Amino acid sequence: MGIFRNRGLTDEQKRRIPPGQHHVSDFPVLHVGEVPYTEVPPGWDLRVYGRVASPLRLDHAELRALPSAGVVCDIHCVTSWSKLDTRWEGVPMSWVLEAVQPQPTATHVIAHAEEGFTANVPVEALHDPNAMLAYRYDGAELAPEHGGPLRLLLPRLYLWKSAKWLRALEFVDADAPGYWERLGYSNTADPWKEERYAF
Ligand SMILES: Nc1nc2c(c(=O)[nH]1)N[C@H]1C(S)=C(S)[C@@H](COP(=O)(O)O)O[C@H]1N2
Ligand SMILES: [Mo]
């Protein structure tokens, strides 16, 4: 099935589809619960805290005034769709790491999103040069259903780690499973190793 649906791709593109995945040209919307809001709500902020030397709290205007960058990357959902050459803009994670200075004991990061959705990743996942706080997609403001005004983007991992409606990054020294991880999904979530489940 996967191979069949990848038929329209060039060989170069096929090599970018991880095992067990198929390509989609639309952009599926996938989340638990409802889209929490369609505009930036009053009092919205983003916090970076926990095992860091300099915690951050930014309101929306402050976030948008930070240095920004664009990335083009492939994204992979564990439900088996992949999308090539997606274009994002936002704050590079390298800027965040530089600003907060994680403590050496910080091993994991918990992404906190609206409605209690969380995702945990090893700190090294943030060192992906394409990792960012994303607020624009394909030349426009990130749509509410895709996580606007702000989502995490960690494209090296299955997309459930890329929390939409992101509100905080918490650096921790003891790992704790997030929403999908508690349901048996992988901590490390590398699509190229097919790390779908924890067992
Ligand atoms: N807050 C939140 N973020 C989330 C999810 C969610 O349920 N809630 N689902 C994840 C999953 S499983 C996927 S595949 C992607 C989907 O992103 P998209 O809807 O922009 O394609 O969002 C991820 N981020
Ligand atoms: Mo997903």
Short mmCIF file of C-alpha atoms and ligand atoms in Angstrom, two decimals:
data_model
loop_
_atom_site.label_atom_id
_atom_site.label_comp_id
_atom_site.label_asym_id
_atom_site.label_seq_id
_atom_site.Cartn_x
_atom_site.Cartn_y
_atom_site.Cartn_z
CA MET A 1 0.00 0.00 0.00
CA GLY A 2 2.71 2.45 1.04
CA ILE A 3 4.82 1.73 -2.04
CA PHE A 4 1.75 2.03 -4.27
CA ARG A 5 0.82 5.44 -2.90
CA ASN A 6 4.40 6.67 -3.29
CA ARG A 7 4.26 5.97 -7.04
CA GLY A 8 4.21 9.62 -8.18
CA LEU A 9 7.46 10.43 -6.39
CA THR A 10 10.94 10.75 -7.90
CA ASP A 11 13.60 8.33 -6.66
CA GLU A 12 15.14 11.15 -4.66
CA GLN A 13 11.79 11.82 -2.97
CA LYS A 14 11.16 8.12 -2.32
CA ARG A 15 14.45 7.92 -0.45
CA ARG A 16 13.10 10.57 1.93
CA ILE A 17 10.03 8.53 2.91
CA PRO A 18 10.85 6.48 6.05
CA PRO A 19 9.94 2.78 6.24
CA GLY A 20 6.22 2.08 6.57
CA GLN A 21 5.26 5.63 5.54
CA HIS A 22 3.46 6.98 2.47
CA HIS A 23 3.46 10.45 0.97
CA VAL A 24 0.52 12.87 1.15
CA SER A 25 0.22 16.11 -0.79
CA ASP A 26 -2.52 17.57 1.43
CA PHE A 27 -1.83 18.53 5.05
CA PRO A 28 -3.85 16.30 7.38
CA VAL A 29 -5.11 17.77 10.65
CA LEU A 30 -4.68 15.45 13.60
CA HIS A 31 -5.19 16.10 17.28
CA VAL A 32 -7.12 15.05 20.35
CA GLY A 33 -9.84 17.42 21.50
CA GLU A 34 -10.93 20.71 19.97
CA VAL A 35 -8.93 23.52 18.39
CA PRO A 36 -8.58 25.69 21.53
CA TYR A 37 -8.79 29.12 19.82
CA THR A 38 -8.62 30.84 16.45
CA GLU A 39 -6.98 34.07 17.66
CA VAL A 40 -4.21 34.68 20.16
CA PRO A 41 -6.13 34.69 23.46
CA PRO A 42 -5.62 37.51 25.99
CA GLY A 43 -2.87 36.67 28.45
CA TRP A 44 -1.25 34.15 26.09
CA ASP A 45 2.37 33.51 26.93
CA LEU A 46 5.15 31.06 26.27
CA ARG A 47 7.28 29.89 29.14
CA VAL A 48 10.59 28.02 29.16
CA TYR A 49 11.42 26.85 32.66
CA GLY A 50 12.70 24.04 34.85
CA ARG A 51 16.35 22.99 34.80
CA VAL A 52 17.61 26.11 33.06
CA ALA A 53 19.85 28.97 34.18
CA SER A 54 17.58 31.72 32.77
CA PRO A 55 13.86 30.93 32.52
CA LEU A 56 11.89 32.77 29.85
CA ARG A 57 8.39 34.16 29.76
CA LEU A 58 7.32 35.83 26.53
CA ASP A 59 4.04 37.39 25.52
CA HIS A 60 2.99 37.12 21.89
CA ALA A 61 4.54 40.42 20.76
CA GLU A 62 7.82 39.54 22.48
CA LEU A 63 7.85 36.14 20.82
CA ARG A 64 7.32 37.67 17.40
CA ALA A 65 10.11 40.20 17.96
CA LEU A 66 12.71 37.44 18.44
CA PRO A 67 15.15 36.47 15.70
CA SER A 68 13.33 34.24 13.22
CA ALA A 69 14.35 31.79 10.54
CA GLY A 70 12.78 29.59 7.91
CA VAL A 71 13.16 25.86 7.48
CA VAL A 72 12.09 23.46 4.77
CA CYS A 73 11.73 19.94 6.09
CA ASP A 74 9.88 16.65 5.75
CA ILE A 75 7.34 15.66 8.42
CA HIS A 76 6.23 12.18 9.43
CA CYS A 77 3.13 11.16 11.38
CA VAL A 78 3.11 7.79 13.12
CA THR A 79 -0.29 7.05 11.51
CA SER A 80 1.88 6.58 8.37
CA TRP A 81 1.64 9.79 6.36
CA SER A 82 4.69 11.82 5.46
CA LYS A 83 4.81 15.21 3.77
CA LEU A 84 7.90 16.45 1.94
CA ASP A 85 9.31 19.97 1.72
CA THR A 86 7.06 21.67 4.27
CA ARG A 87 8.00 25.35 4.79
CA TRP A 88 7.97 26.86 8.26
CA GLU A 89 9.06 30.08 9.94
CA GLY A 90 9.64 30.73 13.59
CA VAL A 91 12.23 31.00 16.33
CA PRO A 92 15.11 28.54 15.91
CA MET A 93 15.48 26.23 18.88
CA SER A 94 19.19 27.11 18.92
CA TRP A 95 18.12 30.62 19.98
CA VAL A 96 15.98 29.22 22.82
CA LEU A 97 18.77 26.96 24.07
CA GLU A 98 21.22 29.85 24.01
CA ALA A 99 18.78 32.11 25.87
CA VAL A 100 17.79 29.74 28.69
CA GLN A 101 21.03 27.76 29.13
CA PRO A 102 19.79 24.29 30.15
CA GLN A 103 21.54 22.91 33.21
CA PRO A 104 23.85 19.93 32.65
CA THR A 105 21.41 17.74 34.64
CA ALA A 106 18.54 18.44 32.24
CA THR A 107 17.98 15.21 30.31
CA HIS A 108 14.49 15.69 28.88
CA VAL A 109 12.08 18.39 27.83
CA ILE A 110 8.34 18.30 28.36
CA ALA A 111 6.34 20.32 25.84
CA HIS A 112 3.15 21.64 27.45
CA ALA A 113 0.28 22.54 25.13
CA GLU A 114 -3.29 23.74 25.63
CA GLU A 115 -5.84 21.31 27.10
CA GLY A 116 -3.17 19.40 28.98
CA PHE A 117 -1.52 17.82 25.92
CA THR A 118 2.14 17.08 26.61
CA ALA A 119 5.01 15.43 24.78
CA ASN A 120 8.41 14.50 26.18
CA VAL A 121 11.66 14.38 24.25
CA PRO A 122 15.32 13.90 25.12
CA VAL A 123 17.11 17.27 25.27
CA GLU A 124 19.24 16.30 22.28
CA ALA A 125 16.09 16.33 20.11
CA LEU A 126 16.19 20.12 20.44
CA HIS A 127 19.61 20.22 18.80
CA ASP A 128 18.16 19.33 15.39
CA PRO A 129 18.99 22.41 13.26
CA ASN A 130 15.39 22.31 11.97
CA ALA A 131 13.88 22.33 15.47
CA MET A 132 11.91 25.51 16.08
CA LEU A 133 9.02 27.35 17.66
CA ALA A 134 6.92 27.63 14.52
CA TYR A 135 4.37 30.38 13.87
CA ARG A 136 4.17 30.55 10.07
CA TYR A 137 3.56 27.78 7.55
CA ASP A 138 3.92 27.98 3.77
CA GLY A 139 4.13 31.77 3.72
CA ALA A 140 1.12 32.48 5.95
CA GLU A 141 0.33 32.63 9.66
CA LEU A 142 0.11 29.12 11.10
CA ALA A 143 -3.56 28.10 10.90
CA PRO A 144 -5.36 27.39 14.20
CA GLU A 145 -5.98 23.75 13.24
CA HIS A 146 -2.24 23.25 12.69
CA GLY A 147 -1.37 24.75 16.08
CA GLY A 148 -1.50 28.51 15.61
CA PRO A 149 -0.41 30.81 17.08
CA LEU A 150 2.56 28.62 18.03
CA ARG A 151 3.60 25.03 17.79
CA LEU A 152 6.71 23.06 18.45
CA LEU A 153 8.41 21.69 15.35
CA LEU A 154 10.73 18.71 15.81
CA PRO A 155 10.69 17.25 12.30
CA ARG A 156 13.36 14.63 12.94
CA LEU A 157 10.82 12.81 15.15
CA TYR A 158 7.32 11.49 14.53
CA LEU A 159 5.01 14.48 14.51
CA TRP A 160 3.16 13.73 17.75
CA LYS A 161 6.20 15.28 19.49
CA SER A 162 5.54 18.57 17.66
CA ALA A 163 2.97 19.90 20.12
CA LYS A 164 0.44 22.30 18.63
CA TRP A 165 -0.79 25.30 20.69
CA LEU A 166 2.46 25.19 22.59
CA ARG A 167 2.57 27.12 25.89
CA ALA A 168 5.70 25.91 27.64
CA LEU A 169 8.90 23.93 27.42
CA GLU A 170 9.93 22.41 30.74
CA PHE A 171 13.47 21.10 31.16
CA VAL A 172 13.54 18.17 33.59
CA ASP A 173 16.13 15.83 35.10
CA ALA A 174 13.72 12.92 35.42
CA ASP A 175 11.86 11.82 32.31
CA ALA A 176 8.07 11.70 32.43
CA PRO A 177 5.86 10.33 29.65
CA GLY A 178 3.63 12.74 27.74
CA TYR A 179 0.12 12.20 26.40
CA TRP A 180 0.89 9.63 23.68
CA GLU A 181 3.90 8.22 25.50
CA ARG A 182 1.62 7.21 28.40
CA LEU A 183 -0.47 5.34 25.84
CA GLY A 184 2.55 3.33 24.73
CA TYR A 185 4.20 5.46 22.07
CA SER A 186 7.97 5.76 21.87
CA ASN A 187 10.06 8.22 23.86
CA THR A 188 12.61 8.66 21.10
CA ALA A 189 10.23 8.43 18.09
CA ASP A 190 12.80 8.26 15.28
CA PRO A 191 10.85 7.59 12.03
CA TRP A 192 13.95 6.16 10.33
CA LYS A 193 14.19 3.48 13.03
CA GLU A 194 10.40 3.05 13.08
CA GLU A 195 10.35 3.85 16.79
CA ARG A 196 6.56 3.96 16.92
CA TYR A 197 5.84 2.20 20.21
CA ALA A 198 7.68 1.84 23.49
CA PHE A 199 7.33 -1.93 23.61
N1 LIG B 1 -1.61 20.03 21.31
C1 LIG B 1 -1.55 18.97 20.49
N2 LIG B 1 -0.51 18.87 19.65
C2 LIG B 1 -0.43 17.81 18.80
C3 LIG B 1 -1.38 16.79 18.82
C4 LIG B 1 -2.46 16.91 19.73
O1 LIG B 1 -3.34 16.05 19.82
N3 LIG B 1 -2.51 18.03 20.55
N4 LIG B 1 -1.27 15.72 17.95
C5 LIG B 1 0.07 15.46 17.40
C6 LIG B 1 0.03 14.55 16.29
S1 LIG B 1 -0.27 12.91 16.65
C7 LIG B 1 0.32 14.92 15.02
S2 LIG B 1 0.44 13.81 13.75
C8 LIG B 1 0.50 16.35 14.69
C9 LIG B 1 -0.41 16.74 13.57
O2 LIG B 1 -0.16 18.04 13.17
P1 LIG B 1 -1.08 18.66 12.04
O3 LIG B 1 -2.51 18.56 12.52
O4 LIG B 1 -0.61 20.06 11.86
O5 LIG B 1 -0.85 17.81 10.82
O6 LIG B 1 0.26 17.20 15.79
C10 LIG B 1 0.79 16.73 16.99
N5 LIG B 1 0.64 17.76 17.97
MO MO B 2 0.41 11.79 14.67
#
